[in-house]
Coordinates of C-alpha atoms in Angstrom, one line a residue:
M1 CA 0.0 0.0 0.0
P2 CA 1.4 3.4 -0.9
R3 CA 2.5 5.8 1.8
I4 CA -0.4 8.3 1.2
D5 CA -2.9 5.4 1.5
R6 CA -1.4 4.3 4.8
Y7 CA -1.5 7.9 6.0
I8 CA -5.2 8.4 5.2
L9 CA -6.0 4.9 6.6
S10 CA -4.2 5.6 9.9
Q11 CA -6.0 8.9 10.3
F12 CA -9.4 7.2 9.8
L13 CA -8.6 4.3 12.1
T14 CA -7.5 6.6 14.9
L15 CA -10.7 8.6 14.6
F16 CA -12.7 5.4 14.3
G17 CA -11.4 4.1 17.6
F18 CA -12.3 7.3 19.4
F19 CA -15.9 7.5 18.0
A20 CA -16.5 3.8 18.5
L21 CA -15.4 4.0 22.2
V22 CA -17.7 7.0 22.8
L23 CA -20.7 5.7 21.0
V24 CA -20.4 2.2 22.5
S25 CA -20.2 3.7 26.0
V26 CA -23.3 5.8 25.4
Y27 CA -25.3 3.0 24.0
W28 CA -24.1 0.5 26.6
I29 CA -24.7 2.8 29.6
N30 CA -28.2 3.5 28.3
R31 CA -28.9 -0.3 28.1
A32 CA -27.3 -1.0 31.4
V33 CA -29.5 1.6 33.2
S34 CA -32.7 -0.1 31.9
L35 CA -31.4 -3.6 32.8
F36 CA -30.3 -2.3 36.2
E37 CA -33.8 -1.1 37.1
Q38 CA -35.5 -4.2 35.8
L39 CA -33.2 -6.8 37.5
I40 CA -32.7 -5.0 40.8
S41 CA -36.5 -4.6 41.1
D42 CA -36.7 -8.4 40.6
G43 CA -34.3 -9.0 43.5
Q44 CA -31.2 -9.8 41.5
T45 CA -27.6 -8.9 42.5
A46 CA -25.3 -6.4 40.9
L47 CA -23.2 -9.3 39.5
V48 CA -26.2 -10.5 37.5
V49 CA -26.8 -7.0 36.2
L50 CA -23.1 -6.8 35.1
E51 CA -23.4 -10.2 33.4
F52 CA -26.5 -9.2 31.5
T53 CA -25.1 -5.9 30.4
A54 CA -21.8 -7.6 29.2
L55 CA -23.9 -10.1 27.2
T56 CA -25.6 -7.2 25.4
L57 CA -22.3 -5.6 24.5
P58 CA -21.6 -7.6 21.2
L59 CA -24.9 -6.5 19.8
V60 CA -24.4 -2.9 20.8
I61 CA -20.9 -2.9 19.2
S62 CA -22.3 -4.4 15.9
V63 CA -24.9 -1.6 15.7
V64 CA -22.5 1.2 16.6
L65 CA -19.5 0.3 14.4
P66 CA -21.0 1.4 11.0
I67 CA -22.1 4.7 12.7
A68 CA -18.5 5.2 14.0
A69 CA -17.1 4.4 10.6
F70 CA -19.3 7.2 9.1
A71 CA -18.3 9.7 11.8
A72 CA -14.6 8.9 11.4
S73 CA -14.8 9.2 7.6
A74 CA -16.7 12.5 7.7
Y75 CA -14.6 14.1 10.4
G76 CA -11.3 12.8 8.9
T77 CA -12.2 14.1 5.4
N78 CA -13.2 17.5 6.9
R79 CA -9.9 17.7 8.8
L80 CA -7.9 16.8 5.7
S81 CA -9.8 19.5 3.8
S82 CA -9.5 22.2 6.4
E83 CA -5.7 21.6 6.7
S84 CA -5.4 21.8 2.9
E85 CA -3.9 18.2 2.8
L86 CA -6.8 17.1 0.6
V87 CA -6.2 20.1 -1.8
A88 CA -2.5 19.2 -2.0
M89 CA -3.3 15.6 -2.9
Q90 CA -5.8 16.7 -5.6
A91 CA -3.2 19.2 -6.9
A92 CA -0.7 16.3 -7.2
G93 CA -3.1 14.6 -9.6
M94 CA -5.0 12.3 -7.3
S95 CA -8.5 11.9 -8.5
P96 CA -11.5 11.4 -6.2
W97 CA -11.6 7.7 -7.3
R98 CA -7.9 7.4 -6.3
L99 CA -8.5 9.1 -2.9
A100 CA -11.5 6.8 -2.2
R101 CA -9.2 3.7 -2.3
P102 CA -7.9 4.0 1.4
V103 CA -11.5 4.9 2.5
L104 CA -12.8 1.7 0.9
V105 CA -10.1 -0.3 2.6
F106 CA -11.0 1.3 5.9
G107 CA -14.7 0.5 5.4
L108 CA -13.9 -3.1 4.5
L109 CA -11.8 -3.5 7.7
V110 CA -14.8 -2.3 9.8
A111 CA -17.0 -4.7 7.8
V112 CA -14.8 -7.6 8.8
M113 CA -15.2 -6.6 12.5
V114 CA -19.0 -6.4 12.1
A115 CA -19.1 -9.7 10.3
M116 CA -17.1 -11.4 13.1
L117 CA -19.6 -10.0 15.6
V118 CA -22.9 -10.8 13.8
H119 CA -21.9 -14.2 12.7
S120 CA -20.2 -15.5 15.9
L121 CA -20.2 -13.3 19.1
V122 CA -23.8 -12.0 18.8
P123 CA -25.5 -15.4 18.4
L124 CA -23.4 -16.8 21.2
A125 CA -24.2 -13.9 23.5
R126 CA -27.9 -14.2 22.7
A127 CA -27.9 -17.9 23.5
R128 CA -26.2 -17.4 26.8
L129 CA -28.5 -14.5 27.6
A130 CA -31.6 -16.6 26.9
D131 CA -30.2 -19.4 29.1
R132 CA -29.6 -17.0 32.0
Q133 CA -33.0 -15.4 31.6
A134 CA -34.6 -18.9 31.8
E135 CA -32.5 -19.6 35.0
I136 CA -33.6 -16.4 36.6
A137 CA -37.2 -16.9 35.6
Q138 CA -37.2 -20.1 37.6
N139 CA -36.1 -18.1 40.7
V140 CA -39.7 -17.6 41.6
T141 CA -39.1 -16.5 45.2
A142 CA -36.9 -13.5 44.0
Q143 CA -39.5 -12.6 41.3
F144 CA -42.9 -12.4 43.0
L145 CA -43.1 -14.6 46.1
R146 CA -43.2 -11.7 48.6
A147 CA -44.9 -11.8 52.0
G148 CA -47.7 -9.5 53.2
S149 CA -48.8 -8.1 49.8
F150 CA -51.0 -9.1 46.9
Q151 CA -49.0 -10.0 43.8
Y152 CA -50.1 -10.2 40.2
P153 CA -47.5 -12.3 38.3
V154 CA -49.6 -12.5 35.1
R155 CA -52.9 -11.0 34.0
G156 CA -55.8 -12.6 35.7
V157 CA -53.8 -14.3 38.5
T158 CA -53.7 -13.0 42.1
L159 CA -51.2 -14.3 44.7
Y160 CA -51.0 -13.7 48.4
I161 CA -48.6 -15.1 51.1
R162 CA -48.9 -14.1 54.7
E163 CA -45.4 -15.0 55.7
I164 CA -42.3 -16.6 54.4
A165 CA -40.5 -18.7 57.0
D166 CA -36.8 -18.9 57.4
D167 CA -36.7 -22.4 56.0
G168 CA -38.5 -21.2 52.8
R169 CA -42.0 -22.4 53.7
L170 CA -44.8 -20.2 52.4
M171 CA -47.4 -19.7 55.2
D172 CA -51.1 -19.2 54.5
F173 CA -50.9 -19.4 50.8
F174 CA -53.7 -18.0 48.5
L175 CA -53.8 -18.2 44.7
E176 CA -56.7 -17.2 42.4
D177 CA -56.5 -18.1 38.7
G178 CA -59.1 -16.1 36.8
R179 CA -57.5 -16.1 33.3
D180 CA -60.5 -18.1 32.0
P181 CA -63.7 -16.2 32.9
N182 CA -65.7 -19.4 32.6
D183 CA -63.4 -21.5 34.8
Q184 CA -62.2 -19.6 37.9
I185 CA -60.0 -21.6 40.3
T186 CA -58.9 -20.7 43.8
Y187 CA -56.1 -22.5 45.7
T188 CA -55.7 -22.1 49.5
A189 CA -53.2 -23.9 51.7
T190 CA -51.8 -23.5 55.2
E191 CA -48.2 -24.2 53.8
A192 CA -46.5 -24.3 50.5
L193 CA -43.0 -25.1 49.2
V194 CA -41.2 -24.3 46.0
V195 CA -39.5 -27.4 44.5
R196 CA -37.1 -27.2 41.6
T197 CA -37.5 -30.0 39.0
E198 CA -36.0 -30.7 35.6
A199 CA -39.3 -29.5 34.0
G200 CA -39.2 -26.3 35.9
P201 CA -40.3 -25.0 39.4
R202 CA -43.2 -26.7 41.1
L203 CA -45.3 -25.4 44.0
V204 CA -46.3 -28.1 46.5
L205 CA -49.4 -27.1 48.5
M206 CA -50.1 -28.8 51.9
Q207 CA -53.3 -28.9 53.9
G208 CA -55.6 -26.9 51.7
M209 CA -58.5 -26.9 49.2
V210 CA -59.3 -26.1 45.6
Q211 CA -62.5 -24.1 44.8
A212 CA -63.5 -24.3 41.1
L213 CA -66.2 -22.0 39.9
R214 CA -67.5 -23.0 36.4
R215 CA -69.9 -21.0 34.3
T216 CA -72.0 -22.6 31.5
G217 CA -74.3 -20.1 30.0
E218 CA -76.4 -18.7 32.8
R219 CA -75.6 -21.7 35.1
Q220 CA -72.8 -21.6 37.7
S221 CA -71.4 -24.5 39.6
L222 CA -68.9 -24.6 42.5
S223 CA -66.9 -27.6 43.4
V224 CA -64.6 -27.9 46.4
T225 CA -61.7 -30.4 46.7
R226 CA -59.7 -30.8 49.9
F227 CA -56.2 -32.1 49.8
S228 CA -53.3 -32.9 52.0
E229 CA -50.7 -32.3 49.2
L230 CA -51.1 -30.8 45.7
A231 CA -48.4 -30.0 43.1
Y232 CA -48.9 -26.8 41.0
D233 CA -46.8 -25.9 37.9
L234 CA -45.3 -22.4 38.5
A235 CA -44.3 -22.1 34.8
T236 CA -47.7 -20.6 34.0
L237 CA -47.0 -17.8 36.5
I238 CA -43.5 -17.1 35.3
S239 CA -44.5 -16.5 31.7
T240 CA -47.7 -16.8 29.7
E241 CA -45.6 -18.7 27.1
S242 CA -45.0 -21.8 29.2
S243 CA -43.9 -23.7 26.1
R244 CA -41.4 -21.1 25.1
K245 CA -39.6 -21.6 21.8
R246 CA -35.9 -21.1 21.3
D247 CA -35.0 -17.7 19.8
L248 CA -34.1 -18.0 16.1
R249 CA -31.3 -15.4 16.5
T250 CA -29.3 -17.7 18.8
Y251 CA -28.4 -20.1 15.9
S252 CA -25.4 -19.6 13.7
T253 CA -25.7 -18.3 10.2
L254 CA -24.8 -21.6 8.6
E255 CA -27.5 -23.4 10.6
L256 CA -30.1 -20.8 9.5
M257 CA -29.1 -21.1 5.8
R258 CA -29.7 -24.9 5.9
A259 CA -32.5 -24.9 8.5
D260 CA -33.6 -28.5 9.1
A261 CA -36.8 -29.8 10.6
A262 CA -35.3 -29.9 14.1
L263 CA -34.4 -26.3 14.1
L264 CA -37.8 -25.2 12.7
E265 CA -39.6 -27.2 15.3
A266 CA -37.4 -25.8 18.2
T267 CA -38.0 -22.2 17.1
G268 CA -41.5 -22.5 15.6
A269 CA -40.2 -20.5 12.6
T270 CA -40.5 -21.2 8.9
S271 CA -37.6 -21.9 6.5
D272 CA -38.2 -18.5 4.9
K273 CA -37.9 -16.7 8.2
A274 CA -34.7 -18.6 9.1
R275 CA -33.3 -17.7 5.7
A276 CA -34.3 -14.1 6.1
E277 CA -32.5 -13.9 9.5
A278 CA -29.3 -15.3 7.8
H279 CA -29.4 -12.9 4.9
E280 CA -29.9 -10.0 7.4
R281 CA -26.7 -11.0 9.0
L282 CA -24.9 -11.3 5.6
A283 CA -26.1 -7.8 4.6
K284 CA -25.3 -6.1 7.9
P285 CA -21.4 -5.8 7.3
F286 CA -22.0 -3.9 4.1
Q287 CA -23.3 -1.0 6.1
A288 CA -19.8 -0.2 7.3
P289 CA -18.1 0.5 3.9
I290 CA -21.3 2.2 2.6
A291 CA -21.3 4.6 5.6
A292 CA -17.6 5.3 5.3
M293 CA -17.9 6.0 1.5
L294 CA -20.9 8.3 2.1
G295 CA -19.1 10.3 4.7
F296 CA -16.1 10.7 2.4
A297 CA -17.7 11.2 -1.0
T298 CA -20.3 13.7 0.2
L299 CA -17.7 16.0 1.7
L300 CA -15.5 15.7 -1.4
I301 CA -17.9 17.4 -3.7
G302 CA -17.6 20.7 -1.9
G303 CA -13.9 21.2 -2.5
Y304 CA -11.8 23.6 -0.3
S305 CA -13.6 26.5 1.4
R306 CA -12.5 28.9 4.1
F307 CA -16.0 28.6 5.6
G308 CA -15.7 24.8 6.0
V309 CA -17.9 22.0 4.6
W310 CA -20.8 22.1 7.0
R311 CA -23.3 22.0 4.1
Q312 CA -21.7 18.8 2.9
V313 CA -21.8 17.4 6.4
I314 CA -25.5 17.9 6.6
W315 CA -26.0 16.2 3.2
A316 CA -23.9 13.3 4.3
V317 CA -26.0 12.9 7.4
V318 CA -29.2 13.1 5.2
A319 CA -27.8 10.4 2.9
L320 CA -27.0 8.1 5.7
I321 CA -30.4 8.6 7.2
A322 CA -32.0 7.8 3.9
V323 CA -30.0 4.6 3.5
Q324 CA -30.9 3.5 7.1
F325 CA -34.5 4.3 6.4
L326 CA -34.5 2.0 3.4
A327 CA -32.9 -0.7 5.7
T328 CA -35.5 -0.3 8.3
A329 CA -38.3 -0.3 5.7
A330 CA -36.9 -3.5 4.2
E331 CA -36.7 -5.2 7.6
S332 CA -40.3 -4.3 8.3
Q333 CA -41.4 -5.8 5.0
V334 CA -39.4 -9.0 5.6
A335 CA -40.9 -9.2 9.1
R336 CA -44.4 -9.3 7.5
D337 CA -43.4 -11.7 4.7
A338 CA -40.1 -13.6 5.2
G339 CA -40.2 -14.5 1.5
R340 CA -39.2 -10.9 0.7
W341 CA -35.7 -11.3 2.1
P342 CA -34.0 -10.0 -1.1
L343 CA -35.2 -6.6 -0.1
I344 CA -32.6 -6.6 2.6
Y345 CA -29.9 -6.0 0.0
V346 CA -31.7 -2.9 -1.5
S347 CA -30.3 -0.6 1.2
P348 CA -26.5 -1.5 0.6
L349 CA -27.1 -1.3 -3.2
V350 CA -28.7 2.1 -3.0
G351 CA -25.9 3.4 -0.7
A352 CA -23.3 2.1 -3.1
L353 CA -24.9 3.8 -6.1
I354 CA -25.1 7.1 -4.1
S355 CA -21.4 6.9 -3.3
L356 CA -20.5 6.2 -6.9
F357 CA -22.6 9.1 -8.1
L358 CA -21.0 11.5 -5.6
L359 CA -17.5 10.4 -6.6
W360 CA -18.4 10.9 -10.2
L361 CA -19.8 14.3 -9.3
A362 CA -16.6 15.2 -7.4
A363 CA -14.5 14.3 -10.4
K364 CA -16.7 16.0 -13.0
P365 CA -16.0 19.7 -12.1
R366 CA -12.2 19.1 -12.4
R367 CA -12.7 18.0 -16.1
L368 CA -14.9 21.0 -16.7
R369 CA -12.3 23.4 -15.3
D370 CA -9.6 21.8 -17.4
K371 CA -11.7 22.3 -20.5
G372 CA -12.3 26.0 -19.5
R373 CA -8.5 26.5 -19.1
T374 CA -7.7 25.0 -22.5
A375 CA -10.3 27.1 -24.4
P376 CA -8.5 30.5 -24.3
V377 CA -5.3 28.9 -25.4
T378 CA -7.0 27.4 -28.4
E379 CA -8.5 30.8 -29.4
A380 CA -5.2 32.6 -29.0
A381 CA -3.5 30.0 -31.2
A382 CA -6.1 30.6 -33.9

């Protein structure tokens, strides 16, 4: 690589490291605050909060890196222009196409980082996060088994515990399940215990009764059953989705591309949806070089000015927003119909076309000025 390319690339990489650090910190802190409030309110420790925020970090970085690449490219080009270095390069005969080469290399380096994240670290972090959420969801006592107050773990369910003994026994237990208006069931027991099993947490009620109120049209019937011991599945109180499917995003890209029957059954998704998720990951790294080229090419069309290139900066931001808007619109269309997954590649393609047009526009005035300079010489010779 020529020295001038190494110089431009080193400038952009230095700025990229700064902007990436700042943006990741802002995004991560914002995410950590929301997780902190949610987990602490559920009775979790600070170590659990730190673990959860660390597991969200790969996803945050993959989202931030293209934005940091755009910021580094735009700011670096502005600095090269304000310090007249860009003018000197152009005066030496370097065309905009030639100047764009180190910028493209810079964007491809960032794209490799994004690809490593979205294809390996992000799925692994999502899988680990899902497992930890399932583990914490089984910690029923920390979630909603609190003494002396009525709790509403899910819609239509009321829970009350008079006291929680030191050995974990729930004294004077009351549970009303009114999720089905036509079949309302009330459980009462003098004692209850939470027992962990392979199928999830179970609630063992002792010395109590079940009152079932059933409505059939205008008729109502009440049945009472007394018991010495009764097992109750607490999974229905932890989540309304007791048979929770595995998240499609926790699988690797290769597994999604060749989704088999076992994967589709475990996730409850279709083959088109799995393929759409894979192609979304494949298209995501292209955002980095497109963002870098937009930040460079848009500022290049302004040339040198003592008043700066703030207009070009605004147009660069508008171009990036337009490309991101197309990406968001494509994702919404694919979410409605997974068979439309080719729309995912429209945004990178449009961004590449805009960058090529801007580079062509930046090179065009130079040729026009050259023609303007040669015209008087031709007339004088005549």
